[in-house]
Short mmCIF file of C-alpha atoms in Angstrom, two decimals:
data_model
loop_
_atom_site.label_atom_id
_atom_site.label_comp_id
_atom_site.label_asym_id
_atom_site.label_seq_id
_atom_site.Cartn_x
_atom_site.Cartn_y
_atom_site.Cartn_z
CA UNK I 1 -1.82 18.70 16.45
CA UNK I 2 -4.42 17.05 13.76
CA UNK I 3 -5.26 17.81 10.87
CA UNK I 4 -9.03 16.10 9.80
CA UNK I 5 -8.32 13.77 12.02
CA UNK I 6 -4.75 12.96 11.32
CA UNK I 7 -1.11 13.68 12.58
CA UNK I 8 0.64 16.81 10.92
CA UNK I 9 3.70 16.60 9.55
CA UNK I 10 5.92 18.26 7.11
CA UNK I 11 5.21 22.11 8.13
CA UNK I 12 1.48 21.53 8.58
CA UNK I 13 0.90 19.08 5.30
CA UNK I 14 -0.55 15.49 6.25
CA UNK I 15 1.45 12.75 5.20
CA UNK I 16 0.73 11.39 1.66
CA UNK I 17 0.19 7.52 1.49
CA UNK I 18 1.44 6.04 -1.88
CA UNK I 19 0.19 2.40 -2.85
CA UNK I 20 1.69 0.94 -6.30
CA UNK I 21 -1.23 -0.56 -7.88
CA UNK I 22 -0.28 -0.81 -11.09
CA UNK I 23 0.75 -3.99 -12.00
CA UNK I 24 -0.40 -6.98 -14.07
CA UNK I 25 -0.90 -9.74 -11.28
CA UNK I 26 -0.02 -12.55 -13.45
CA UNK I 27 0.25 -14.85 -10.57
CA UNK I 28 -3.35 -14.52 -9.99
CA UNK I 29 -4.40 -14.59 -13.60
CA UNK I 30 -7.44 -16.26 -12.34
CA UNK I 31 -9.17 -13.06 -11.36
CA UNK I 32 -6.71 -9.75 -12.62
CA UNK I 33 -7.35 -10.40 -16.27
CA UNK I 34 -10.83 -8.79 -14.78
CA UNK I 35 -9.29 -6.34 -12.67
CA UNK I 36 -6.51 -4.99 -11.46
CA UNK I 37 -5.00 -7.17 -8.43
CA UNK I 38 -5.43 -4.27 -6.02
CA UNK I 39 -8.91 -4.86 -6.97
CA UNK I 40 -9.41 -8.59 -5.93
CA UNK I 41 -12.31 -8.59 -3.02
CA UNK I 42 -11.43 -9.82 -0.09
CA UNK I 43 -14.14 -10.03 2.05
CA UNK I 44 -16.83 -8.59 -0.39
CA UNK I 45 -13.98 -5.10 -0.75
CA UNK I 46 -10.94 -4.54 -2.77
CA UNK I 47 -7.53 -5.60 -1.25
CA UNK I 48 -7.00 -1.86 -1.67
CA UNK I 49 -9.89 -0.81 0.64
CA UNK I 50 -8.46 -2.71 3.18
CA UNK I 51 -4.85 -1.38 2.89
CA UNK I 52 -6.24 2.54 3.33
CA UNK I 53 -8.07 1.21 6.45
CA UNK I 54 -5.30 0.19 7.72
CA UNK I 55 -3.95 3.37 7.43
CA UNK I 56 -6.97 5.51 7.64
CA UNK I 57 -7.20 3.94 11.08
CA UNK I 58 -4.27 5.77 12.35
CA UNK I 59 -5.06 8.93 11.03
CA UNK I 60 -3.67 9.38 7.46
CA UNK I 61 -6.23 9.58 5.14
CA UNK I 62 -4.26 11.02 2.36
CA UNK I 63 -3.60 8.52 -0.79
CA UNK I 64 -2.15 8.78 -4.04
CA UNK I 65 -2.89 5.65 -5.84
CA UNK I 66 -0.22 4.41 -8.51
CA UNK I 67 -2.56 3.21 -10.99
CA UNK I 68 -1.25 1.15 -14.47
CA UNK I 69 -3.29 -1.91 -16.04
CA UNK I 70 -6.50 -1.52 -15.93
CA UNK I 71 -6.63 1.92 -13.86
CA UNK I 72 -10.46 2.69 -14.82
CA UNK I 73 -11.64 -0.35 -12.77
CA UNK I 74 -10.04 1.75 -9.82
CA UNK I 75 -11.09 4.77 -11.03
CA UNK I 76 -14.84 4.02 -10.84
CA UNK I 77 -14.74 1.87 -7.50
CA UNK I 78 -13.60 5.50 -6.07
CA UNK I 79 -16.54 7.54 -8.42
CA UNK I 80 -19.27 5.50 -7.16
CA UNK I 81 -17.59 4.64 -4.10
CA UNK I 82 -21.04 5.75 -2.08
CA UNK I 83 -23.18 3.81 -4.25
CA UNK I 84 -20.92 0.29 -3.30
CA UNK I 85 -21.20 1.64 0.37
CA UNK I 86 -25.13 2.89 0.98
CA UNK I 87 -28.63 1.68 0.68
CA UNK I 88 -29.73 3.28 -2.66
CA UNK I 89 -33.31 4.36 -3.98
CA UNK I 90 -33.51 5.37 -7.46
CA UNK I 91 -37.28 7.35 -8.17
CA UNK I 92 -37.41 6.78 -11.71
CA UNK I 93 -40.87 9.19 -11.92
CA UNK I 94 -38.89 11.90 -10.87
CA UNK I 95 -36.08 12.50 -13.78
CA UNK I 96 -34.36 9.33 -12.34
CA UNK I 97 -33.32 10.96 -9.28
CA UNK I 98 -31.18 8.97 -6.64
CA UNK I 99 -31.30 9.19 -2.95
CA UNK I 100 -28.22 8.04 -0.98
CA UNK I 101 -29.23 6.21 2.93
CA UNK I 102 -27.14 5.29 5.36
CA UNK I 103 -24.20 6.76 3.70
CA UNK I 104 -20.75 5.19 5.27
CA UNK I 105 -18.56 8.71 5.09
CA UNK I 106 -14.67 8.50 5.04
CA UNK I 107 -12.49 10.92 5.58
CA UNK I 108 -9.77 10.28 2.46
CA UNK I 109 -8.89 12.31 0.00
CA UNK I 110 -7.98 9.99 -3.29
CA UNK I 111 -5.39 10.37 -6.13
CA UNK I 112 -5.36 8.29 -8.46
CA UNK I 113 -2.06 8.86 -11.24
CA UNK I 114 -1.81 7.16 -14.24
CA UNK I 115 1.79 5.66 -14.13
CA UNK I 116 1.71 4.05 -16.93
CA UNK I 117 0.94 0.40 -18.71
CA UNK I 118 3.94 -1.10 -18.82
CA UNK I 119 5.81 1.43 -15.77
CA UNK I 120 8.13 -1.08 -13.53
CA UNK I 121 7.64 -0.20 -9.76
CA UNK I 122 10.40 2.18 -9.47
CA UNK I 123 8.89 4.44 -12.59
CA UNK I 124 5.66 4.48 -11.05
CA UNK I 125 6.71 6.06 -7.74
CA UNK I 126 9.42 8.24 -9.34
CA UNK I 127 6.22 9.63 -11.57
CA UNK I 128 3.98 10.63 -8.08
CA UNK I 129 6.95 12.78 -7.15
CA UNK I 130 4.73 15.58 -8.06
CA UNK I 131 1.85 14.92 -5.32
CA UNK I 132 4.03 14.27 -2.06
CA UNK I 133 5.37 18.04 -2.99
CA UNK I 134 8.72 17.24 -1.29
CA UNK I 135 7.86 15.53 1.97
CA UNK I 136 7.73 12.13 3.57
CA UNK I 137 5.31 9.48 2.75
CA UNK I 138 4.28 6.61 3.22
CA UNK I 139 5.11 3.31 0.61
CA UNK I 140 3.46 0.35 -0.08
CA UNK I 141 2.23 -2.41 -2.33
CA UNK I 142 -1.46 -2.73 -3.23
CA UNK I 143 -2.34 -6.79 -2.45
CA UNK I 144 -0.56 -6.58 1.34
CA UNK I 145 -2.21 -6.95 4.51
CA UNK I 146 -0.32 -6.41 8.09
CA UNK I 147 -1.01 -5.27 11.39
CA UNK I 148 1.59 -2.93 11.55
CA UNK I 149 1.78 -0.72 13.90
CA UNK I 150 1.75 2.83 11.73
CA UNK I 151 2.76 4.96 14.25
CA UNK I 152 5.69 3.12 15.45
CA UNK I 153 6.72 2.10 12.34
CA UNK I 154 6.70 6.20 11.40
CA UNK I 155 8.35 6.75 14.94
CA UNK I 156 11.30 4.78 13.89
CA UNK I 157 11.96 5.97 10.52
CA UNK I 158 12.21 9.77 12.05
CA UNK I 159 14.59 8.01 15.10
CA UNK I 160 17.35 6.73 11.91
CA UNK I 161 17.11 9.56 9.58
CA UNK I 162 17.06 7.45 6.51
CA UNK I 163 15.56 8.32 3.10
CA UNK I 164 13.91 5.29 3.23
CA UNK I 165 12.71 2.65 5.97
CA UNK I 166 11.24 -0.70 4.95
CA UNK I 167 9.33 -3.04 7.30
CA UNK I 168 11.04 -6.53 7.25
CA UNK I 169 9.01 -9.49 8.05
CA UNK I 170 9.47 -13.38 8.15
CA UNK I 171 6.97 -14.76 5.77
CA UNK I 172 8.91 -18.17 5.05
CA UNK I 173 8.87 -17.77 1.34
CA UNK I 174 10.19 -16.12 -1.53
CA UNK I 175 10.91 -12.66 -2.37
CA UNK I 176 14.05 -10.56 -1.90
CA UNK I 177 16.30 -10.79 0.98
CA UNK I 178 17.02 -8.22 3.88
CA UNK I 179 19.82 -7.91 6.09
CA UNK I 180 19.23 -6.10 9.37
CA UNK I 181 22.16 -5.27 11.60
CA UNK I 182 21.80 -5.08 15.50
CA UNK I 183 20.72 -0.89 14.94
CA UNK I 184 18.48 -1.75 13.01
CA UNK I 185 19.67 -0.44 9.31
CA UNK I 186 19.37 -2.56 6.76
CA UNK I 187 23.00 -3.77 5.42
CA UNK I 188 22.22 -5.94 2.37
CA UNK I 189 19.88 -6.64 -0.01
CA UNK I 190 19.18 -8.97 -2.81
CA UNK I 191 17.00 -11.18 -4.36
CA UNK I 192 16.02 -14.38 -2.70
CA UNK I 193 18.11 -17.86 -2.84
CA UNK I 194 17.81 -21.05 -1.43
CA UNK I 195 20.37 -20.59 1.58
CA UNK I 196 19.17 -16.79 2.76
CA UNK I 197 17.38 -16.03 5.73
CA UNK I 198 13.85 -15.25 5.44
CA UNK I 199 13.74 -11.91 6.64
CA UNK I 200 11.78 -10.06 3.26
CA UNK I 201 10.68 -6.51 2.31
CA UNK I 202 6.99 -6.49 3.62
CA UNK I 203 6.04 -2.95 2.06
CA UNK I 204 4.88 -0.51 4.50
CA UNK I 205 7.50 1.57 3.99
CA UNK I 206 8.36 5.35 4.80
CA UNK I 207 10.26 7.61 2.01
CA UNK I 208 12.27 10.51 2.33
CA UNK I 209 11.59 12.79 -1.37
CA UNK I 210 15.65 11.83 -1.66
CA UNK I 211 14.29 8.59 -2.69
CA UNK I 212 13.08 9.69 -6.18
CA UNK I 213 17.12 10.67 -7.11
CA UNK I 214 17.56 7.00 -6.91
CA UNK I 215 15.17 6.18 -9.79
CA UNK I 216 16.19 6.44 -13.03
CA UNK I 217 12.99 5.93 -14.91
CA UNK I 218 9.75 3.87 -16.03
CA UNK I 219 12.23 0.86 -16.58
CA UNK I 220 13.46 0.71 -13.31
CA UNK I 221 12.29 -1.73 -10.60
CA UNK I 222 12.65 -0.14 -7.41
CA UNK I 223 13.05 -3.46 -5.60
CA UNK I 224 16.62 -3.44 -7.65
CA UNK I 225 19.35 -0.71 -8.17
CA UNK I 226 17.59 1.69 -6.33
CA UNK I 227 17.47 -0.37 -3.22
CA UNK I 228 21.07 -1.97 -3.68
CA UNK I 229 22.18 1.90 -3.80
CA UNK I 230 20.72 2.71 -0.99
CA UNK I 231 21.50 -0.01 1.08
CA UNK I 232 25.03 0.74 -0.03
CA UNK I 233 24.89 4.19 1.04
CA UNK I 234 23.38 3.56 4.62
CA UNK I 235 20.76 4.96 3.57
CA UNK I 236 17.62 2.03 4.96
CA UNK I 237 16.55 1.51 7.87
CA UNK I 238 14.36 -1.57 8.88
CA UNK I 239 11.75 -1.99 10.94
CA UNK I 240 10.77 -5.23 12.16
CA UNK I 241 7.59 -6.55 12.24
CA UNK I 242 7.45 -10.18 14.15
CA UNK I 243 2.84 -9.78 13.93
CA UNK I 244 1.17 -11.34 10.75
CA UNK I 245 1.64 -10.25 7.32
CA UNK I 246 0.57 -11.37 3.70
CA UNK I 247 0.56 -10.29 0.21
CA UNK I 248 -2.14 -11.98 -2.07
CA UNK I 249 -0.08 -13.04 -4.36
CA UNK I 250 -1.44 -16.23 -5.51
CA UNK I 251 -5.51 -17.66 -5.48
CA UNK I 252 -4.45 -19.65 -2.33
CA UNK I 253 -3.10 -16.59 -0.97
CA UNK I 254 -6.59 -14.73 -1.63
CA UNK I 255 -9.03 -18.02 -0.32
CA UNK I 256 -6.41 -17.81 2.96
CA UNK I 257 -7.43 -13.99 3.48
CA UNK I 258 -10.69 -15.07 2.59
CA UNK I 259 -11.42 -17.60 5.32
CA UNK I 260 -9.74 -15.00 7.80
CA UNK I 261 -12.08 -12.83 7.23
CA UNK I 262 -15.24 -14.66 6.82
CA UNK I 263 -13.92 -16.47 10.43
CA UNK I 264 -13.81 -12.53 11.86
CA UNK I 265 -9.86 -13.69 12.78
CA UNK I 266 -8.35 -11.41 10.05
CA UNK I 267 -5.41 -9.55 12.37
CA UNK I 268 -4.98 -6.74 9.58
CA UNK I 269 -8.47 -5.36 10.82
CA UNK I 270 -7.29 -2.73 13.12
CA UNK I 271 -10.45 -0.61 12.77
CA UNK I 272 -13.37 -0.59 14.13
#
């Protein structure tokens, strides 16, 4: 069945997709003292645009957006979202009326929550509990690309029966540390150090409403306790993702994704 053009879930409710984009970007100072870093163009549109293409392309269309610093920049992208997208003429004889052309139509429906300022990443998605009304969803961070498969990845998670399922991926960097086991649950995790694997929490992730009695409060970084617990508890699942992935993280980060795009090589474009 679809609903609007997307998979139904839940008893007939489409899937919610949560993105935290609420943070401060200070590794990318350069540009998010403008903006917040879900708002950093790549290709002429928001890192954020591209993440809910990547998802809209599957059929979930659905987003609440976990907004913080900064939140009215994202705010008005989404108000005047036509105007960014269409040809525009503006007859100022006639009371300054506007005609829209070629209007480029999506199919999402947008929340945006205020979170809070200063909100760590667990706070902000223990403060959307409200709008996924006690189903799954969908979890990610607002400045990474993948080509993920969304369907598979949501295939597995229902296969485990976890509360939560994270997609691990190799980047060769930093960031905190998975361990995946041979049925694929996750058995450890912790933060990065020298001698660790590279297998890393890539985002993408599906979430069982359990998730949210993990969180404690605005204070709490979900990539922390909350994950440790549930880790202990056998409670993650991971799905591995050996296609490309990056977060924009850094300027060089954003000028690679840049050139990707400009080249028309950029393997997160899984729309038409």
């Amino acid at each position: 069945m679809r609903y609007y053009g997307c998979e139904i879930f839940n008893g007939g409710i489409q899937m919610k997709v949560v993105i935290l984009a609420g943070g401060f970007g200070t590794r990318i100072s350069e540009e998010s003292f403008l903006r917040p870093k879900p708002m950093i163009e790549i290709g002429g549109a928001p890192i954020l645009w591209h993440i809910m293409k990547i998802f809209s392309s599957y059929g979930f269309d659905d987003f609440v957006i976990c907004a913080g610093y900064k939140q009215q920049v994202i705010k008005e992208y989404f108000a005047n979202y036509y105007l960014y997208k269409s040809d525009v003429t503006f007859v100022f004889s006639d009371s300054g009326k506007m005609i829209v052309h070629n209007n480029e139509s999506e199919r999402w429906r947008v929340t945006i929550v205020d979170t809070g300022y200063d909100t760590m990443t667990g706070g902000r998605v223990k403060r959307i509990a409200q709008y996924v009304e006690n189903n799954t969803f969908f979890l990610t961070y607002g400045d990474g690309v993948a080509d993920v498969d969304i369907n598979k990845l949501l295939k597995y998670h229902k296969s485990h029966k976890k509360i939560l399922t994270v997609t691990a991926v190799n980047p060769g960097q930093r960031f905190g540390v998975l361990g995946l086991d041979k049925e694929g649950n996750i058995n450890r995790f912790h933060e990065k150090r020298s001698k660790d694997a590279e297998l890393i929490n890539g985002g993408y992730m599906v979430a069982e409403p359990q998730i949210f009695d993990y969180i404690e409060g605005d204070s709490t970084f979900l990539e922390k306790e909350p994950l440790e617990r549930l880790v202990k508890d056998g409670q993650v699942a991971g799905f591995q993702h050996d296609g490309f992935w990056q977060c924009m993280d850094t300027q060089r980060d954003k000028e690679k994704l840049e050139l990707l795009w400009l080249d028309n090589k950029a393997p997160w474009k899984v729309w038409k």
